[in-house]
Amino acid sequence: MEVRRITINIAGRVYPLNVPAAEEETLRKVGKQIENMIKDFEQNFDVRDKQDALAMCALKLGTNAEVVSMNYEKTIQSTNERLATINQSLNETGK
């Protein structure tokens, strides 16, 4: 697996990273997303401290991840219920 050395700039700080080549684009995209979120918080919520902006980003990203996870779990549960119903119907038909 190829590893690349990249730098990501977040809140005025540069973070050098060694990342798998396959993840480079994702990390750059997320870094840019965080930078945009910081700017949005600074402009819309009068946040002047980068630490506060980063905390708000962490909260928002964590909340988004939890919502996605909950929706995924609901989808899996719903799919399993439908498959069980189909399986039961097939078993009853085959009797």
XYZ file of N, CA and C in Angstrom, residues 38-86:
147
model
N -15.254 26.311 10.180
C -14.667 27.305 11.088
C -15.011 28.708 10.611
N -14.834 28.964 9.313
C -15.157 30.284 8.766
C -16.632 30.612 8.973
N -17.493 29.616 8.759
C -18.932 29.806 8.939
C -19.256 30.147 10.393
N -18.681 29.430 11.332
C -18.912 29.714 12.747
C -18.394 31.100 13.122
N -17.231 31.460 12.599
C -16.660 32.774 12.907
C -17.526 33.909 12.367
N -18.093 33.718 11.173
C -18.893 34.768 10.550
C -20.307 34.845 11.125
N -20.914 33.694 11.346
C -22.326 33.672 11.713
C -22.606 33.644 13.214
N -21.628 33.271 14.005
C -21.869 33.143 15.438
C -20.894 33.972 16.257
N -20.210 34.871 15.628
C -19.281 35.778 16.309
C -18.277 35.012 17.170
N -17.776 33.915 16.625
C -16.753 33.126 17.312
C -15.403 33.687 16.900
N -14.607 34.086 17.869
C -13.295 34.666 17.561
C -12.156 33.738 17.949
N -12.422 32.823 18.844
C -11.391 31.917 19.324
C -11.418 30.639 18.488
N -10.283 30.289 17.909
C -10.200 29.093 17.062
C -10.555 27.831 17.846
N -10.199 27.798 19.123
C -10.514 26.633 19.960
C -12.026 26.444 20.060
N -12.759 27.539 20.244
C -14.221 27.453 20.296
C -14.782 26.994 18.956
N -14.248 27.527 17.863
C -14.709 27.132 16.531
C -14.441 25.651 16.291
N -13.271 25.177 16.702
C -12.947 23.758 16.539
C -13.859 22.879 17.391
N -14.173 23.332 18.601
C -15.085 22.571 19.459
C -16.466 22.483 18.817
N -16.924 23.589 18.228
C -18.223 23.588 17.564
C -18.207 22.676 16.338
N -17.087 22.667 15.606
C -16.943 21.753 14.461
C -17.003 20.303 14.923
N -16.291 20.003 15.992
C -16.284 18.636 16.519
C -17.690 18.204 16.919
N -18.416 19.095 17.575
C -19.778 18.792 17.989
C -20.680 18.554 16.785
N -20.570 19.417 15.790
C -21.414 19.274 14.596
C -21.070 18.002 13.822
N -19.778 17.733 13.627
C -19.374 16.533 12.893
C -19.734 15.265 13.663
N -19.575 15.299 14.979
C -19.951 14.153 15.795
C -21.444 13.893 15.748
N -22.216 14.956 15.800
C -23.676 14.831 15.714
C -24.081 14.257 14.361
N -23.473 14.777 13.284
C -23.770 14.263 11.947
C -23.440 12.778 11.846
N -22.291 12.378 12.390
C -21.885 10.966 12.342
C -22.865 10.098 13.126
N -23.331 10.592 14.265
C -24.279 9.819 15.078
C -25.613 9.665 14.361
N -26.078 10.717 13.706
C -27.336 10.650 12.953
C -27.209 9.633 11.819
N -26.096 9.666 11.108
C -25.874 8.706 10.021
C -25.860 7.286 10.576
N -25.193 7.092 11.696
C -25.115 5.775 12.315
C -26.496 5.277 12.737
N -27.285 6.159 13.349
C -28.634 5.776 13.770
C -29.505 5.428 12.568
N -29.408 6.209 11.490
C -30.185 5.929 10.285
C -29.754 4.603 9.667
N -28.456 4.331 9.696
C -27.931 3.070 9.167
C -28.500 1.903 9.967
N -28.480 2.020 11.285
C -29.014 0.957 12.140
C -30.499 0.734 11.874
N -31.257 1.828 11.711
C -32.690 1.711 11.419
C -32.908 1.019 10.076
N -32.084 1.362 9.089
C -32.197 0.749 7.767
C -31.903 -0.745 7.851
N -30.873 -1.114 8.591
C -30.516 -2.535 8.754
C -31.660 -3.278 9.443
N -32.202 -2.679 10.508
C -33.287 -3.319 11.237
C -34.505 -3.495 10.336
N -34.855 -2.459 9.594
C -36.005 -2.521 8.695
C -35.792 -3.575 7.613
N -34.591 -3.617 7.058
C -34.273 -4.609 6.020
C -34.367 -6.018 6.582
N -33.840 -6.222 7.782
C -33.909 -7.542 8.412
C -35.349 -7.966 8.665
N -36.180 -7.018 9.083
C -37.597 -7.326 9.313
C -38.286 -7.715 8.009
N -37.991 -6.983 6.939
C -38.590 -7.313 5.642
C -38.118 -8.668 5.143
N -36.831 -8.949 5.313
C -36.306 -10.250 4.899
C -36.934 -11.380 5.705
N -37.149 -11.161 6.990
C -37.789 -12.178 7.824
C -39.211 -12.434 7.349
N -39.931 -11.372 6.990
C -41.296 -11.511 6.485
C -41.299 -12.278 5.169
N -40.386 -11.932 4.285
C -40.289 -12.635 2.994
C -39.932 -14.097 3.221
